[in-house]
């Protein structure tokens, strides 16, 4: 398929999306669905614009991003640090892997009540949950990346007389990087899910709290606008991640 | 020694750390220097687990969570497959649907909790809807890429045989991608369980998540950790069961 044809199909796809939105508007106009469940798209758009310019959506939007980023940063530091230590040592793996493999399928949101018992309904509780949930994929990815370094490569680095540090930065880390990033890719949507849930439960600033309050007071247009903003965060975070990944793995 | 028996050889080193951890928590908890509403001795947790399991409360909650997660999973699987089969087979249909499908994918499924609550109220349907939404995405993506990975010769054979679309899908496409669909199903089951428990903790007074929340709010840390342990065991054994089934049914094909 030529580039031109591809572009044409993309335009057609956007056209289809617009048509679908218009269809929804028509359905609303005909009164087929109660506006409490599905407000007309133009009202959702108005709520979105109003919320961003005059209301609290801007603040909530940034708060959710902050929770997500801080939680992910904690998880990345812990996951990559611990993962590197466990991955490079066969002894550490023998002692730890059975426990980690047992905990791997654990539904991470179940930790929420426990963190509430420890931290209360606080910002720390929320960050602990986000960090815990995103830690697993990063940790397991990092361990796998560090544990599977080709022994011949480490032999070569020894033959070249590389120091331990340059072996790490020149051979082991580049080898592990795709696995670490693979873990981060799974952690990213997890962090957004847990940030949203954390905001709903703690009632702290953020889109999770905003959409819950909107639903409770039947402001459905605001509710849909908040869901759209959460989708925007999910979409933008993936785009940014793709860019970072492409840069970091350019050597491949 | 065969690979099979080596894998199941007793690995005492894997038990050292959990044992040390449990022992130290037991000592700290019984010494009584720590706040009691957040921590419980492992022996007390085991006792609470035995109590709640024999009373049937934990089993009832487990049933509720499994029913919602399972129903949501089946609905999501059906929608995901129905969407992925035409879009996987026809490149142009896929390009045409790109914007509508891609714009739903980044929405975190839990964002639908308030909406689902508004539409369905408390109970099974609101949770099933959120679970179904959560698993559609992964199943759709797995199935579509599996269909694209089908040997072109297979599809050519179906053309040469003059098979219609329905026959092509049921006789060639579905059998070819079955192992991959099973992998998608196993991953989606994990997601369904997480989302179901999350919905129960956040909003819905049902199932394991709610039982966990109630244990925490009524300051029963022993019961809370017992439920946590039970949820962990459930997640682990479901995953292990499906991995076993997968290797029995499909071997290296999956």
Short mmCIF file of C-alpha atoms in Angstrom, two decimals, chain A residues 10-182:
data_model
loop_
_atom_site.label_atom_id
_atom_site.label_comp_id
_atom_site.label_asym_id
_atom_site.label_seq_id
_atom_site.Cartn_x
_atom_site.Cartn_y
_atom_site.Cartn_z
CA UNK A 10 -6.19 7.86 7.79
CA UNK A 11 -8.25 10.84 6.64
CA UNK A 12 -11.18 8.50 6.02
CA UNK A 13 -10.72 7.14 9.54
CA UNK A 14 -10.89 10.63 11.05
CA UNK A 15 -13.97 11.25 8.94
CA UNK A 16 -15.55 8.07 10.31
CA UNK A 17 -14.81 9.19 13.89
CA UNK A 18 -16.48 12.55 13.20
CA UNK A 19 -19.46 10.73 11.71
CA UNK A 20 -19.75 8.54 14.79
CA UNK A 21 -19.73 11.60 17.06
CA UNK A 22 -22.42 13.18 14.88
CA UNK A 23 -24.44 9.97 15.13
CA UNK A 24 -24.22 10.15 18.93
CA UNK A 25 -25.33 13.80 18.77
CA UNK A 26 -28.30 12.75 16.63
CA UNK A 27 -29.23 9.95 19.05
CA UNK A 28 -29.13 12.44 21.93
CA UNK A 29 -31.18 14.95 19.99
CA UNK A 30 -33.85 12.37 19.26
CA UNK A 31 -34.04 11.65 22.98
CA UNK A 32 -33.25 7.94 22.61
CA UNK A 33 -30.89 8.02 25.61
CA UNK A 34 -31.37 9.96 28.82
CA UNK A 35 -28.96 12.94 28.91
CA UNK A 36 -27.99 11.81 32.41
CA UNK A 37 -26.32 8.72 30.91
CA UNK A 38 -25.12 10.22 27.66
CA UNK A 39 -25.08 14.01 27.25
CA UNK A 40 -24.81 15.39 23.70
CA UNK A 41 -21.19 15.67 22.47
CA UNK A 42 -21.40 19.46 22.17
CA UNK A 43 -22.23 19.71 25.89
CA UNK A 44 -19.29 17.43 26.77
CA UNK A 45 -17.03 19.63 24.66
CA UNK A 46 -18.40 22.77 26.35
CA UNK A 47 -17.82 21.21 29.78
CA UNK A 48 -14.26 20.31 28.76
CA UNK A 49 -13.45 23.83 27.56
CA UNK A 50 -15.13 25.48 30.54
CA UNK A 51 -13.43 23.12 33.01
CA UNK A 52 -10.02 23.76 31.52
CA UNK A 53 -10.32 27.54 31.22
CA UNK A 54 -12.37 28.51 34.28
CA UNK A 55 -12.91 25.37 36.36
CA UNK A 56 -10.59 23.03 38.19
CA UNK A 57 -9.82 20.59 35.35
CA UNK A 58 -6.40 22.12 34.70
CA UNK A 59 -5.34 21.66 38.33
CA UNK A 60 -6.81 18.14 38.48
CA UNK A 61 -5.16 17.18 35.20
CA UNK A 62 -1.73 18.28 36.44
CA UNK A 63 -2.27 16.63 39.85
CA UNK A 64 -3.00 13.26 38.23
CA UNK A 65 0.07 13.57 36.01
CA UNK A 66 2.17 14.43 39.06
CA UNK A 67 0.92 11.40 41.02
CA UNK A 68 1.59 9.15 38.07
CA UNK A 69 5.09 10.51 37.41
CA UNK A 70 6.21 10.50 41.06
CA UNK A 71 4.86 6.97 41.63
CA UNK A 72 6.54 5.74 38.45
CA UNK A 73 9.82 7.43 39.36
CA UNK A 74 9.87 5.68 42.75
CA UNK A 75 9.04 2.37 41.08
CA UNK A 76 11.72 2.87 38.41
CA UNK A 77 14.46 3.69 40.95
CA UNK A 78 13.56 0.73 43.17
CA UNK A 79 12.85 -1.64 40.30
CA UNK A 80 15.97 -0.93 38.25
CA UNK A 81 18.23 -0.75 41.32
CA UNK A 82 16.97 -3.93 42.96
CA UNK A 83 16.56 -5.65 39.60
CA UNK A 84 20.18 -4.94 38.67
CA UNK A 85 21.40 -6.37 41.99
CA UNK A 86 19.21 -9.46 41.80
CA UNK A 87 19.78 -9.98 38.08
CA UNK A 88 23.58 -9.93 38.27
CA UNK A 89 23.84 -12.35 41.18
CA UNK A 90 22.89 -16.00 40.71
CA UNK A 91 22.85 -16.45 44.49
CA UNK A 92 20.38 -13.59 44.98
CA UNK A 93 18.19 -15.08 42.28
CA UNK A 94 18.21 -18.52 43.91
CA UNK A 95 17.00 -16.99 47.17
CA UNK A 96 14.56 -14.43 45.78
CA UNK A 97 13.09 -15.68 42.51
CA UNK A 98 10.63 -18.22 44.01
CA UNK A 99 9.13 -15.48 46.19
CA UNK A 100 9.03 -12.97 43.34
CA UNK A 101 7.49 -15.50 40.95
CA UNK A 102 4.85 -16.27 43.56
CA UNK A 103 4.02 -12.58 44.01
CA UNK A 104 4.05 -11.76 40.29
CA UNK A 105 0.39 -12.63 39.48
CA UNK A 106 -0.79 -10.81 42.63
CA UNK A 107 -3.56 -8.29 41.79
CA UNK A 108 -1.71 -5.18 42.91
CA UNK A 109 -4.78 -3.09 43.72
CA UNK A 110 -5.55 -5.50 46.60
CA UNK A 111 -2.71 -3.79 48.46
CA UNK A 112 -4.81 -0.60 48.73
CA UNK A 113 -6.63 -1.42 52.00
CA UNK A 114 -3.29 -2.39 53.58
CA UNK A 115 -1.68 0.90 52.58
CA UNK A 116 -4.72 2.74 53.91
CA UNK A 117 -4.21 0.96 57.25
CA UNK A 118 -0.57 2.07 57.29
CA UNK A 119 -0.69 5.57 55.78
CA UNK A 120 -4.33 6.63 56.12
CA UNK A 121 -6.07 8.37 53.22
CA UNK A 122 -3.02 10.44 52.37
CA UNK A 123 -0.88 11.43 49.43
CA UNK A 124 1.79 8.95 50.63
CA UNK A 125 -0.72 6.12 50.53
CA UNK A 126 -1.59 6.94 46.95
CA UNK A 127 2.05 7.16 45.87
CA UNK A 128 2.86 3.89 47.69
CA UNK A 129 0.09 2.11 45.77
CA UNK A 130 1.15 3.54 42.40
CA UNK A 131 4.79 2.69 43.09
CA UNK A 132 3.96 -0.84 44.28
CA UNK A 133 1.80 -1.60 41.25
CA UNK A 134 4.32 -0.29 38.73
CA UNK A 135 7.29 -1.82 40.54
CA UNK A 136 6.57 -5.44 39.53
CA UNK A 137 6.82 -5.22 35.75
CA UNK A 138 9.91 -2.98 35.98
CA UNK A 139 11.60 -5.21 38.54
CA UNK A 140 10.90 -8.45 36.67
CA UNK A 141 11.95 -6.91 33.35
CA UNK A 142 15.19 -5.60 34.82
CA UNK A 143 16.06 -8.93 36.48
CA UNK A 144 15.46 -10.73 33.20
CA UNK A 145 17.56 -8.20 31.27
CA UNK A 146 20.50 -8.42 33.65
CA UNK A 147 20.32 -12.19 34.07
CA UNK A 148 20.40 -13.00 30.37
CA UNK A 149 23.62 -11.24 29.39
CA UNK A 150 25.56 -13.47 27.03
CA UNK A 151 28.50 -14.94 29.06
CA UNK A 152 30.77 -14.49 26.04
CA UNK A 153 30.18 -10.73 26.20
CA UNK A 154 31.30 -10.56 29.82
CA UNK A 155 34.30 -12.74 28.88
CA UNK A 156 35.19 -10.26 26.16
CA UNK A 157 34.90 -7.34 28.55
CA UNK A 158 37.25 -9.15 30.96
CA UNK A 159 39.69 -9.86 28.13
CA UNK A 160 39.59 -6.19 27.19
CA UNK A 161 40.39 -5.34 30.79
CA UNK A 162 37.26 -3.25 31.28
CA UNK A 163 36.53 -2.12 34.81
CA UNK A 164 33.39 -3.42 36.53
CA UNK A 165 31.79 -0.05 36.02
CA UNK A 166 32.42 0.21 32.31
CA UNK A 167 31.34 -3.41 31.84
CA UNK A 168 28.06 -2.34 33.43
CA UNK A 169 27.54 0.80 31.38
CA UNK A 170 28.95 -0.47 28.08
CA UNK A 171 27.74 -4.06 27.96
CA UNK A 172 25.26 -5.10 30.62
CA UNK A 173 23.03 -2.03 30.74
CA UNK A 174 22.56 -1.74 26.95
CA UNK A 175 21.72 -5.45 26.90
CA UNK A 176 19.14 -5.05 29.68
CA UNK A 177 17.65 -1.82 28.33
CA UNK A 178 14.97 -3.39 26.05
CA UNK A 179 13.72 -5.55 28.95
CA UNK A 180 13.70 -2.60 31.37
CA UNK A 181 11.74 -0.52 28.87
CA UNK A 182 9.40 -3.46 28.24
#
